[in-house]
Short mmCIF file of C-alpha atoms in Angstrom, two decimals:
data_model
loop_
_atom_site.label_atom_id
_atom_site.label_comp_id
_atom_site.label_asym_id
_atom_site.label_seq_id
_atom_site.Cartn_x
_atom_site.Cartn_y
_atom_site.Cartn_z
CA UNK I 235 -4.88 22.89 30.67
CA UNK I 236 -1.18 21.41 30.77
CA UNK I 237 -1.02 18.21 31.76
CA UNK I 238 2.67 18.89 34.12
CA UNK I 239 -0.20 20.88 36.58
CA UNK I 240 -1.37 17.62 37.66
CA UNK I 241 2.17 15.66 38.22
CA UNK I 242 2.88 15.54 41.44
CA UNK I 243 6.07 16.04 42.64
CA UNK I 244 9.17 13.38 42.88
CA UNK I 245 9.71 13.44 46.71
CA UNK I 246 6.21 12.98 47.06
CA UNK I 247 6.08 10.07 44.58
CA UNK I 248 8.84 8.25 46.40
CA UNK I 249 7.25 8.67 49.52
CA UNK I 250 4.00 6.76 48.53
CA UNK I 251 5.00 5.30 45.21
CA UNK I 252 1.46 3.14 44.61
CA UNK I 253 -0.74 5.68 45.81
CA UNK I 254 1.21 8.30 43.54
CA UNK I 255 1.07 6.57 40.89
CA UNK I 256 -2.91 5.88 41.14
CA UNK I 257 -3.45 9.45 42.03
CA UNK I 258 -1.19 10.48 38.67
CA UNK I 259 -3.44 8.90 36.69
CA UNK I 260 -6.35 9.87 37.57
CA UNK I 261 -5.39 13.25 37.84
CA UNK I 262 -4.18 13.15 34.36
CA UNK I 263 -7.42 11.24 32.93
CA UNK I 264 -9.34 14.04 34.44
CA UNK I 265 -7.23 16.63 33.27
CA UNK I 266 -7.16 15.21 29.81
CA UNK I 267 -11.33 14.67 29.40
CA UNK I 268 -11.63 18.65 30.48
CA UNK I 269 -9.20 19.65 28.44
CA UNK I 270 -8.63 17.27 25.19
CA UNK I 271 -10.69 16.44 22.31
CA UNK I 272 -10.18 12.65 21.90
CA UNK I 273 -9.89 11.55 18.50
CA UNK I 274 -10.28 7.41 17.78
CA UNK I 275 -8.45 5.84 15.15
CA UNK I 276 -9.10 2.49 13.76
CA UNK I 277 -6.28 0.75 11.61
CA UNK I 278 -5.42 -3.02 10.38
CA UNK I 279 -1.45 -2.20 11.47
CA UNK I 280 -0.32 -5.62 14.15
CA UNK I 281 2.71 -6.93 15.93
CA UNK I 282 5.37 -4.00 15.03
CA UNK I 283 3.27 -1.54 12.58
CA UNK I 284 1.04 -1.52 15.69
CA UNK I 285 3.50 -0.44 17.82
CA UNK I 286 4.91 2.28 15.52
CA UNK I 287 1.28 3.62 14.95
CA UNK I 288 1.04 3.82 18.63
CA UNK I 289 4.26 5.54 18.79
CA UNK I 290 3.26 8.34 16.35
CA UNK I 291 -0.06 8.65 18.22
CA UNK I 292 1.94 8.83 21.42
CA UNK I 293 4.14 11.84 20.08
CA UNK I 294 1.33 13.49 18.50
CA UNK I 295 -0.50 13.47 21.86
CA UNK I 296 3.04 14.92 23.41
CA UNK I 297 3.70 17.58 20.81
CA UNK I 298 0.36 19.72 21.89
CA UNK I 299 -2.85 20.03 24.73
CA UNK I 300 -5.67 20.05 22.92
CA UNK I 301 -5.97 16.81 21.25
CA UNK I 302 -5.29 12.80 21.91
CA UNK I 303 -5.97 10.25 19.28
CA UNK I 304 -6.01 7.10 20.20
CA UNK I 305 -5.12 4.18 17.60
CA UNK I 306 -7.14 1.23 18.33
CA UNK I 307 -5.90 -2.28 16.36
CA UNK I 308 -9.48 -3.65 14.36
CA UNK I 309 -8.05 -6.49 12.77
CA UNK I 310 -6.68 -7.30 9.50
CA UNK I 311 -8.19 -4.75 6.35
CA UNK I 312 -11.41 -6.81 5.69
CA UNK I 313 -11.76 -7.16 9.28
CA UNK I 314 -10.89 -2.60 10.11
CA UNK I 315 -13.23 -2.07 6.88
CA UNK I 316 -15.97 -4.00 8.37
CA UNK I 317 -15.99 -3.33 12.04
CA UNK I 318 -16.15 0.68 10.73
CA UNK I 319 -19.24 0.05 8.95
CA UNK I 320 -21.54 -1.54 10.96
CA UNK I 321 -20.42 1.35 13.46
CA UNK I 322 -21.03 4.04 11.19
CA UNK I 323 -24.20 2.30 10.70
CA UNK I 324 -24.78 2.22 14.47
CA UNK I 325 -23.89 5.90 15.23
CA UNK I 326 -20.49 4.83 17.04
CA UNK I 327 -17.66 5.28 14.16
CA UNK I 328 -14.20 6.11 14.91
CA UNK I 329 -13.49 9.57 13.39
CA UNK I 330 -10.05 7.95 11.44
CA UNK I 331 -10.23 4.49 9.97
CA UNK I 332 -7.57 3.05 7.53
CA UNK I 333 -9.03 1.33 4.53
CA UNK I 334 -6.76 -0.68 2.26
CA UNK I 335 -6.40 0.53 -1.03
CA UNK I 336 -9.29 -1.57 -2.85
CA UNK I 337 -11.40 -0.52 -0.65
CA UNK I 338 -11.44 3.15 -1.78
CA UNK I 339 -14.25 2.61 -4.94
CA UNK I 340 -16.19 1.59 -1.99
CA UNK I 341 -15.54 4.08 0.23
CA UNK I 342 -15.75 7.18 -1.86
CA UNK I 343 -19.33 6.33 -2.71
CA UNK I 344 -20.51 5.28 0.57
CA UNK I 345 -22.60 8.69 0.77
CA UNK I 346 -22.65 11.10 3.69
CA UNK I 347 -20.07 8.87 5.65
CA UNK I 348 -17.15 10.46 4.92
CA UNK I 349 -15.99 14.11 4.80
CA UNK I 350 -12.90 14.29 2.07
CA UNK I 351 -9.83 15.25 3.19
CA UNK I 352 -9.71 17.99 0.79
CA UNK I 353 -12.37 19.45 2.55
CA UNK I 354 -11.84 18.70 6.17
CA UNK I 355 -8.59 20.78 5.77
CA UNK I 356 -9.70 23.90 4.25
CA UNK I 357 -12.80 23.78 6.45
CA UNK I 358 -10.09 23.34 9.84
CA UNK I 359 -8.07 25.87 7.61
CA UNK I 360 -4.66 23.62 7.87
CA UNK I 361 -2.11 24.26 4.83
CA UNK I 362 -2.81 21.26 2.67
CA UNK I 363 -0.77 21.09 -0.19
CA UNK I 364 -2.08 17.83 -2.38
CA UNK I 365 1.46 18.75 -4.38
CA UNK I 366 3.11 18.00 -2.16
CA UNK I 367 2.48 14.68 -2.22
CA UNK I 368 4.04 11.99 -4.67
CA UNK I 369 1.27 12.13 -7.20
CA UNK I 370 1.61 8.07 -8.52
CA UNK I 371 0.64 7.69 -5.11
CA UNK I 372 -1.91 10.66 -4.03
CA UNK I 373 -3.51 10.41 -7.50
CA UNK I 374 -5.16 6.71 -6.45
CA UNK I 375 -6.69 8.62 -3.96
CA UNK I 376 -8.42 11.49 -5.41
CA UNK I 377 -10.83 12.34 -7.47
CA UNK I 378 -11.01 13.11 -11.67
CA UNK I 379 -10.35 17.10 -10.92
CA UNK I 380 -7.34 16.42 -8.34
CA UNK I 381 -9.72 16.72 -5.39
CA UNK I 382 -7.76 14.07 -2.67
CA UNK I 383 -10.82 12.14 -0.55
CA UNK I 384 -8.51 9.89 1.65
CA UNK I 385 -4.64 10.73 3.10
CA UNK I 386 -2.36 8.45 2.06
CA UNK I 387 -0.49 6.24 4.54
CA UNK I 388 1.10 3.12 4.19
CA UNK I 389 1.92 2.84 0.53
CA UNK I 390 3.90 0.12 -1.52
CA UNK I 391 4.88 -0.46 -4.93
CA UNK I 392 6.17 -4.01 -6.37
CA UNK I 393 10.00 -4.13 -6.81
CA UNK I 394 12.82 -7.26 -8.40
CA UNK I 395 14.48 -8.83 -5.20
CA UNK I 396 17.15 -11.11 -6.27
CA UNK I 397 19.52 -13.33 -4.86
CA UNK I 398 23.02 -11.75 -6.01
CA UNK I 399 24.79 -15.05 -4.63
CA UNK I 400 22.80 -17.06 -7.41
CA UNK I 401 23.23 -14.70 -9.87
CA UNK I 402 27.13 -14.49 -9.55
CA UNK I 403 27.44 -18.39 -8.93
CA UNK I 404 25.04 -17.86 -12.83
CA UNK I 405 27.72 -15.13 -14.13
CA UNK I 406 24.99 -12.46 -13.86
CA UNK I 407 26.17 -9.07 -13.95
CA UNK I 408 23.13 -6.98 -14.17
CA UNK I 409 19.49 -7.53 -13.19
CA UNK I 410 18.12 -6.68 -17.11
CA UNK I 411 15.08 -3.92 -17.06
CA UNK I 412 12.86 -5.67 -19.39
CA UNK I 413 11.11 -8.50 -19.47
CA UNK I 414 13.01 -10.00 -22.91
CA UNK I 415 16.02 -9.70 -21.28
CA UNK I 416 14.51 -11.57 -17.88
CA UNK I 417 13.79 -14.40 -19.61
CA UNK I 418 17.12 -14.40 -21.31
CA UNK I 419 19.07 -14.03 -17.42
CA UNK I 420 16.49 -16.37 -16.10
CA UNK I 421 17.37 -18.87 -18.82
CA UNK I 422 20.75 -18.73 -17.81
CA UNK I 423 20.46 -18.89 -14.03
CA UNK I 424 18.57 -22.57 -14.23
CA UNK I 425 20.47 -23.75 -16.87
CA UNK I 426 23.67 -23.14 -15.01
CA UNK I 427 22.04 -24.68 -12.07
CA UNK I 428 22.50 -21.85 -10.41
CA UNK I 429 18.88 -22.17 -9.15
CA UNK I 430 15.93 -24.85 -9.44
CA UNK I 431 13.70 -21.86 -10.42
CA UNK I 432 14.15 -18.36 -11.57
CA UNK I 433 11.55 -16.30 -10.96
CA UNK I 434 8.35 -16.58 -8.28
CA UNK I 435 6.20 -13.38 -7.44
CA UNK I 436 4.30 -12.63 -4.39
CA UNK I 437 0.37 -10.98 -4.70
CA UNK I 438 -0.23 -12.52 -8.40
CA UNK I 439 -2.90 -10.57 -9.46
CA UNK I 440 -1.65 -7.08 -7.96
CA UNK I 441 2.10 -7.55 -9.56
CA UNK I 442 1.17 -9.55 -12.86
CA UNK I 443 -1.67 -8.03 -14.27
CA UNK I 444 -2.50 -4.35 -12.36
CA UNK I 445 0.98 -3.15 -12.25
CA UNK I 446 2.32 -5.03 -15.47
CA UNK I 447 -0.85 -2.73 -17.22
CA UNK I 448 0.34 0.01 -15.60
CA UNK I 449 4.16 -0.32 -16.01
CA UNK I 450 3.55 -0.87 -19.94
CA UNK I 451 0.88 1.94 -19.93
CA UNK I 452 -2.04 0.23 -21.32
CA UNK I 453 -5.38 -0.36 -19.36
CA UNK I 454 -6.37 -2.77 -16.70
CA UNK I 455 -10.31 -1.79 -17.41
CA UNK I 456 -12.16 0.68 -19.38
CA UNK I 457 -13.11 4.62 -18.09
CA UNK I 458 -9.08 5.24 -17.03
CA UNK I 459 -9.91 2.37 -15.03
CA UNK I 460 -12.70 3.35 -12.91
CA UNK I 461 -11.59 6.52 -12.31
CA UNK I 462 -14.04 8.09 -15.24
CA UNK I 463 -17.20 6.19 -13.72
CA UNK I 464 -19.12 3.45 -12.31
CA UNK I 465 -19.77 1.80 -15.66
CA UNK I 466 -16.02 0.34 -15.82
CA UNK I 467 -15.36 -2.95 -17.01
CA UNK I 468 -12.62 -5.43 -17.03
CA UNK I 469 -10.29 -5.59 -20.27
CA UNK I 470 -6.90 -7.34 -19.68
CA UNK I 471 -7.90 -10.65 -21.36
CA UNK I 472 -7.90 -7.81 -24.73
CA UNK I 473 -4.31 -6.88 -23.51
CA UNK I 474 -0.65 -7.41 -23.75
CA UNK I 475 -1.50 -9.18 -20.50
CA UNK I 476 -2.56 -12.33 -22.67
CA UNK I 477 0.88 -12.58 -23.76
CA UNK I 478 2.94 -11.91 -20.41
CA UNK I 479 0.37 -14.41 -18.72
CA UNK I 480 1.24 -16.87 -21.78
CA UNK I 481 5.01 -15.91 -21.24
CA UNK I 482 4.85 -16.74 -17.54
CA UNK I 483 3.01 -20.04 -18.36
CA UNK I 484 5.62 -21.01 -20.90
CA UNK I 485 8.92 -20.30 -18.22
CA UNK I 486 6.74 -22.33 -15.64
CA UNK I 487 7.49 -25.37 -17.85
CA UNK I 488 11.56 -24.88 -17.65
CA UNK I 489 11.47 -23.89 -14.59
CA UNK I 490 12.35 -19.76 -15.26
CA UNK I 491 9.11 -19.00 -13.33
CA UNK I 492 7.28 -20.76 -10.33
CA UNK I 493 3.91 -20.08 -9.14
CA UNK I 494 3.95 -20.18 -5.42
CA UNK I 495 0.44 -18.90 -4.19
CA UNK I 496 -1.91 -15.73 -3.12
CA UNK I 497 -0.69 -12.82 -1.60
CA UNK I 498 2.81 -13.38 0.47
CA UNK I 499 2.77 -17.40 0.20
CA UNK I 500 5.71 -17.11 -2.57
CA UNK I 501 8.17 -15.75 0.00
CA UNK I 502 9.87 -19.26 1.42
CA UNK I 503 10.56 -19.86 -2.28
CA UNK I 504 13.05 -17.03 -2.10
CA UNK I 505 13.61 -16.94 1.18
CA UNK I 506 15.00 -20.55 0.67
CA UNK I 507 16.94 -20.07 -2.10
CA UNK I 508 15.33 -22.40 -3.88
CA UNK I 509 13.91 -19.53 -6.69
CA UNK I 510 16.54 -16.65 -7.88
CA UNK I 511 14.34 -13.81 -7.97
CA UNK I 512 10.96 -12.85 -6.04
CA UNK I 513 8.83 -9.75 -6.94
CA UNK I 514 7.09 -8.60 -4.22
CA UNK I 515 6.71 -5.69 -2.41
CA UNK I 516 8.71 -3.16 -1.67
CA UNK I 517 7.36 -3.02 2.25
CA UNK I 518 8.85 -6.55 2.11
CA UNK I 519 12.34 -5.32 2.44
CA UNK I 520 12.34 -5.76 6.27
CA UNK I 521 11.27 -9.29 6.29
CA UNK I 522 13.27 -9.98 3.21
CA UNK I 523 16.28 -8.34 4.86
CA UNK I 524 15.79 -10.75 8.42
CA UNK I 525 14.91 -14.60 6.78
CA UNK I 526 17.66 -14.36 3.12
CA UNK I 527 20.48 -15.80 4.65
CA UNK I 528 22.38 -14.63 1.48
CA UNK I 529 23.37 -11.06 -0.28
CA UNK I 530 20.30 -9.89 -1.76
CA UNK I 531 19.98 -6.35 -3.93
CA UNK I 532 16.69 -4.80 -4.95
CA UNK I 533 15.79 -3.97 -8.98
CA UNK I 534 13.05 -1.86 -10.44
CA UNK I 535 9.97 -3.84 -11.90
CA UNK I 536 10.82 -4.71 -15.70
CA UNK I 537 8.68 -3.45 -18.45
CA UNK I 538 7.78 -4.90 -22.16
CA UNK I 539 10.31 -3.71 -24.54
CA UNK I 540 7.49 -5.29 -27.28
CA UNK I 541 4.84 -2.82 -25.36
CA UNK I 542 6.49 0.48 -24.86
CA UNK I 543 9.73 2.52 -25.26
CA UNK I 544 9.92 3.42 -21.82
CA UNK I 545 8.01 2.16 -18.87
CA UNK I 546 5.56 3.87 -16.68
CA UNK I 547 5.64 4.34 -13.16
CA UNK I 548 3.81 1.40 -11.11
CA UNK I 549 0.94 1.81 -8.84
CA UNK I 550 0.52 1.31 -5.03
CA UNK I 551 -1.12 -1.12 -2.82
CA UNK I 552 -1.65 -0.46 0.91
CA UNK I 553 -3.92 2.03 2.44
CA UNK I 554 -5.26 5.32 3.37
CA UNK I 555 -7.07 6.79 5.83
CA UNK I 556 -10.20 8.07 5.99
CA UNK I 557 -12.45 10.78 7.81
CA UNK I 558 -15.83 9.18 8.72
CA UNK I 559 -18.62 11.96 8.80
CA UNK I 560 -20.51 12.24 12.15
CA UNK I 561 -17.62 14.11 14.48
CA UNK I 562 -17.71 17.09 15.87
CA UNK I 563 -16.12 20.27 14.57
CA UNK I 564 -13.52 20.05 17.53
CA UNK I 565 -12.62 16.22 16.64
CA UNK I 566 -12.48 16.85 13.05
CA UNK I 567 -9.43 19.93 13.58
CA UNK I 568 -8.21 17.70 15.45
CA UNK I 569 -8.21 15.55 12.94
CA UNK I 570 -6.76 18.49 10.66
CA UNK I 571 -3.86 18.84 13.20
CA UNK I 572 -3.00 15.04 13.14
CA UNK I 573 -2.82 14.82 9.42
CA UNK I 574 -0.57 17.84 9.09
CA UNK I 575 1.58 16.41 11.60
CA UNK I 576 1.48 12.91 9.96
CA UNK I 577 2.35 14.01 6.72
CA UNK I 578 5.47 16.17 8.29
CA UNK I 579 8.82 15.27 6.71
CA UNK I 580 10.23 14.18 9.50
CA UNK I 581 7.70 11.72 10.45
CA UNK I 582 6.83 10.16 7.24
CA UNK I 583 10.88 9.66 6.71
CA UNK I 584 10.94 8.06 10.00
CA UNK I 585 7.61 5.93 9.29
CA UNK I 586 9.08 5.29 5.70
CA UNK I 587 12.88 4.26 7.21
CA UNK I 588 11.21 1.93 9.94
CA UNK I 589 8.52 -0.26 7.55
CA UNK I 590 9.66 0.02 4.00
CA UNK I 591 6.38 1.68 2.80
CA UNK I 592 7.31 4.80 0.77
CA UNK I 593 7.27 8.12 2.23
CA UNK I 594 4.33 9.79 0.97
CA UNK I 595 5.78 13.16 0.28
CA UNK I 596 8.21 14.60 -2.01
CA UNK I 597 10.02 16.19 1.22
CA UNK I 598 10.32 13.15 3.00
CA UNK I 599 12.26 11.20 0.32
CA UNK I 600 14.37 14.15 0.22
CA UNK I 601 15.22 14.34 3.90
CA UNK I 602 15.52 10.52 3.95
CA UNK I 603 18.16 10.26 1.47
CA UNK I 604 19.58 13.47 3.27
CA UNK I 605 19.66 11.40 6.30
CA UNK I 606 21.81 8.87 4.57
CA UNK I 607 19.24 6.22 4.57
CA UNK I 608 19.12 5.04 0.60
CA UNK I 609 23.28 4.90 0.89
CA UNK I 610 23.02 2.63 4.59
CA UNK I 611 20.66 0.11 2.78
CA UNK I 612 21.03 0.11 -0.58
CA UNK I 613 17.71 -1.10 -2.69
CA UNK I 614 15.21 1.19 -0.48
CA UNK I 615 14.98 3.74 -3.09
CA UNK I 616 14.37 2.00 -6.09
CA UNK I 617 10.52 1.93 -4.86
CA UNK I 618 11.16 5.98 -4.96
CA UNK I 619 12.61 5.92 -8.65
CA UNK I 620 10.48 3.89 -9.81
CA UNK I 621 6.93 5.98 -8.65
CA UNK I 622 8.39 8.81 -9.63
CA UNK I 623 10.30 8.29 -12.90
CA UNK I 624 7.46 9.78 -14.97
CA UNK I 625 3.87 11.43 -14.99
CA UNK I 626 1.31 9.15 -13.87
CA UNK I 627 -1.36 8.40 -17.47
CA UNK I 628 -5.00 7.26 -17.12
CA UNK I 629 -3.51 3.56 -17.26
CA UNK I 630 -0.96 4.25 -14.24
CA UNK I 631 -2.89 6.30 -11.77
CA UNK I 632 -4.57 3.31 -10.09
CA UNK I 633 -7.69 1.23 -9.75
CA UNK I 634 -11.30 2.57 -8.88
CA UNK I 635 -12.97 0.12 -9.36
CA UNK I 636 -15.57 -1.79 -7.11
CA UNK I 637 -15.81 -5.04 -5.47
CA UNK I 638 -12.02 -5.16 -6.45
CA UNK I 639 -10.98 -7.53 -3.04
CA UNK I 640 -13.51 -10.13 -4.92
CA UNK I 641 -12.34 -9.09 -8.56
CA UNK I 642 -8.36 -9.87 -6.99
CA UNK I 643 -9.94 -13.47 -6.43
CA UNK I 644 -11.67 -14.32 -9.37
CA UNK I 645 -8.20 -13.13 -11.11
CA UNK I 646 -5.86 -15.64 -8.78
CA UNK I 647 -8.73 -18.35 -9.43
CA UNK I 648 -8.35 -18.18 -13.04
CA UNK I 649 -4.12 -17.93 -12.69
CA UNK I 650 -4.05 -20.63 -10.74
CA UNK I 651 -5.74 -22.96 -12.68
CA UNK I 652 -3.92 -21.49 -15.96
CA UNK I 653 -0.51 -22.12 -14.04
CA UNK I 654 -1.80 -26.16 -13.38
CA UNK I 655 -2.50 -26.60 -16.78
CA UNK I 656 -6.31 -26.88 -16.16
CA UNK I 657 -7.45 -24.40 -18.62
CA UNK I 658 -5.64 -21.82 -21.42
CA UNK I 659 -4.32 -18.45 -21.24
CA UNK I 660 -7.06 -16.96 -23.22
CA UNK I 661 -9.86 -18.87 -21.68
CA UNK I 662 -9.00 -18.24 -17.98
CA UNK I 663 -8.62 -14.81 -18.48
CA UNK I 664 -11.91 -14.32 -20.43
CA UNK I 665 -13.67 -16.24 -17.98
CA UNK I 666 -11.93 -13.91 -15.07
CA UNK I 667 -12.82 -10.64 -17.34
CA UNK I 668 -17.07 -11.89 -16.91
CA UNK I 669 -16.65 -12.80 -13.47
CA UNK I 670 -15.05 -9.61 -12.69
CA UNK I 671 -17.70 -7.68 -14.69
CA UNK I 672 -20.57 -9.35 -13.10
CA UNK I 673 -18.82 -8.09 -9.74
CA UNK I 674 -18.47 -4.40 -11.22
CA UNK I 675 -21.80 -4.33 -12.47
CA UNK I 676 -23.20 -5.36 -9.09
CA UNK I 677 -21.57 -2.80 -7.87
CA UNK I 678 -22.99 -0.14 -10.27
CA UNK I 679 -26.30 -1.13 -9.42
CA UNK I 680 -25.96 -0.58 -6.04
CA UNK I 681 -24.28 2.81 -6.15
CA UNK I 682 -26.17 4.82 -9.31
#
């Protein structure tokens, strides 16, 4: 039934404007419980994400009469993960929740409570396409035969910001691609006192260690890591990662590199001027864009000349969402419908344009540099170039692995007492590789 039957008419409106208006919506709340399937969704997005998630909900609803999800704001990603859980547990789960992206070991063997996306589609018979997505970031999200579980949504990759005022006032052309050359620019930049530091990084463990393995294409654990089983375990302290760890230790003592905390802490440093260069990422464009009070450009993530050739593509953080088992067959094509809407061009160029997260299919970068987008704001594409800039290996794909939130900690434990001078390289990060693999065997035993 269309919901314009049950709007009543504008003379009549203006005549009794409260009464209308109460009438209106109860008219439409009854219209909308006969004739829509109402679909929940559950997501970790506040302040302005939240807003834009409601938005997309909001046109969804509009576009058709049959369905209405309704986005419902659970908290940060431990929080969304947890709250859909215990109601999963209690019969009373959403039908959508969005799990952040170290979450999805967890997920994908948490058996009978979700239905794969791969398979809700063909069962609601929707065109699903999984090529059609960009596979460095679809791949962390599917399984060993190219079966996708989860839909990707809000997806980010680390990228170089630098201050181009510093690096002028430094005689710095050109942001250098590797990390020889970095430490050769960075050199330069405090020397010249161009800078007090050179180089901070936001997220430690997710920009230092998983994406320096995957840039440099060797391997953050063992069975392509995870992906290949349960039985993975930890093996970056056996890694060029011992030696970029030891490199980032060594520029910490002239001042080329400056620790500056867990997850986002690092910003001010840039922010501030008081460090040359942040990597961070590349969803931090916005915020970068409204506090640098200073011309700022955007560089690919370096690579190890001494490691490879050429580097590989990065790998994602964010999240995905997820189809919890336990709807009914008119909630889950709903479902269908939603996810073929949300993974439209022209929304995920618009979702991509307004946050920074990359668009998560081929034809949305396309219409977004179409649009004119990449020229307006130079920098927003180099997240693009660099996912798709090669074939994602076993080593570049992603992480599967288990218990990885409490794995991320164990690693910024161990980095922060390297980066204080409380313990060496090579014992930190051997002490961080048993931690880690106590955590991952835990986790096998509870999921074999």
């Amino acid at each position: 039934m269309s919901r314009s039957l049950f709007i009543p008419s504008l003379a009549w409106r203006r005549a009794a404007p409260g009464l209308a208006g109460t009438l209106a919506a109860t008219l439409l709340s009854m219209g909308s419980a006969q004739a829509e399937t109402q679909i929940e969704w559950w997501h970790a997005m506040g302040g302005t994400l939240g807003e834009k998630v409601n938005e997309i909900a909001a046109d969804f609803n509009a576009s058709q009469d049959e369905y209405v999800v309704k986005p419902v704001f659970k908290g940060n990603y431990t929080e969304t993960m947890t709250s859909a859980i215990a109601a999963f547990r209690a019969g009373k789960a959403p039908q959508i929740v969005q799990i952040y992206e170290v979450g999805t070991a967890t997920m994908m063997y948490a058996k009978g409570a979700i239905v794969p996306v791969y398979q809700l589609m063909a069962d609601a018979d929707v065109d699903f396409d999984p090529n059609a997505y960009l596979s460095a970031v679809a791949g962390y999200y599917t399984t060993a035969d190219g079966k996708m579980l989860s839909l990707p949504f809000n997806s980010s990759t680390p990228v170089t910001y630098v201050n181009r005022d510093i690096l002028e006032k430094a005689g710095v052309d050109e942001v250098p691609t590797t990390w020889q050359g970095l430490g050769k620019t960075l050199e330069k930049v405090v020397g010249s006192g161009a800078a007090q530091c050179g180089l901070t990084t936001t997220w430690p463990s997710w920009v230092m260690l998983e994406n320096y393995s995957a840039r440099n294409d060797i391997p953050f654990a063992s069975k392509a890591n995870g992906f290949k089983g349960l039985d993975a375990r930890l093996q970056f302290n056996d890694t060029a990662v011992v030696d970029h760890i030891q490199r980032l230790n060594q520029w910490q003592q002239d001042g080329r590199f400056a620790y500056g905390g867990r997850k986002d802490d690092a910003a001010p440093k840039f922010y501030s001027g008081e460090c040359a260069m942040m990597m961070g990422s590349s969803a931090s464009y916005a915020g970068v864009r409204d506090n640098a009070d200073f011309n700022f450009g955007v560089a690919p993530l370096p690579y190890d000349a001494e490691v490879v050739d050429t580097p590989n593509n990065t790998i994602i953080g964010g999240a995905s969402l997820w189809v919890l088992d336990g709807a009914s067959e008119a909630q889950k094509e709903g479902v269908a419908a939603f996810f073929k809407y949300l993974s439209s061009p022209e929304v995920q160029a618009d979702w991509h344009q307004f946050t920074g997260y990359l668009p998560i299919t081929t034809a949305a970068a396309k219409l977004t540099r179409e649009q004119g987008f990449y020229d307006e704001n130079p920098g927003t594409d180099v997240a693009i170039k660099q996912m798709t800039g090669s074939e994602p290996t076993e080593n570049s794909k992603g992480l599967r692995l288990g218990n990885m939130v409490q794995i991320r900690d164990v690693i910024n434990q161990a980095l922060e007492k390297i980066f204080a001078g409380n313990i060496g390289v090579q014992e930190g990060l051997d002490q961080a590789v048993e931690k880690g693999n106590a955590l991952l065997a835990k986790f096998q035993r509870a999921n074999s």
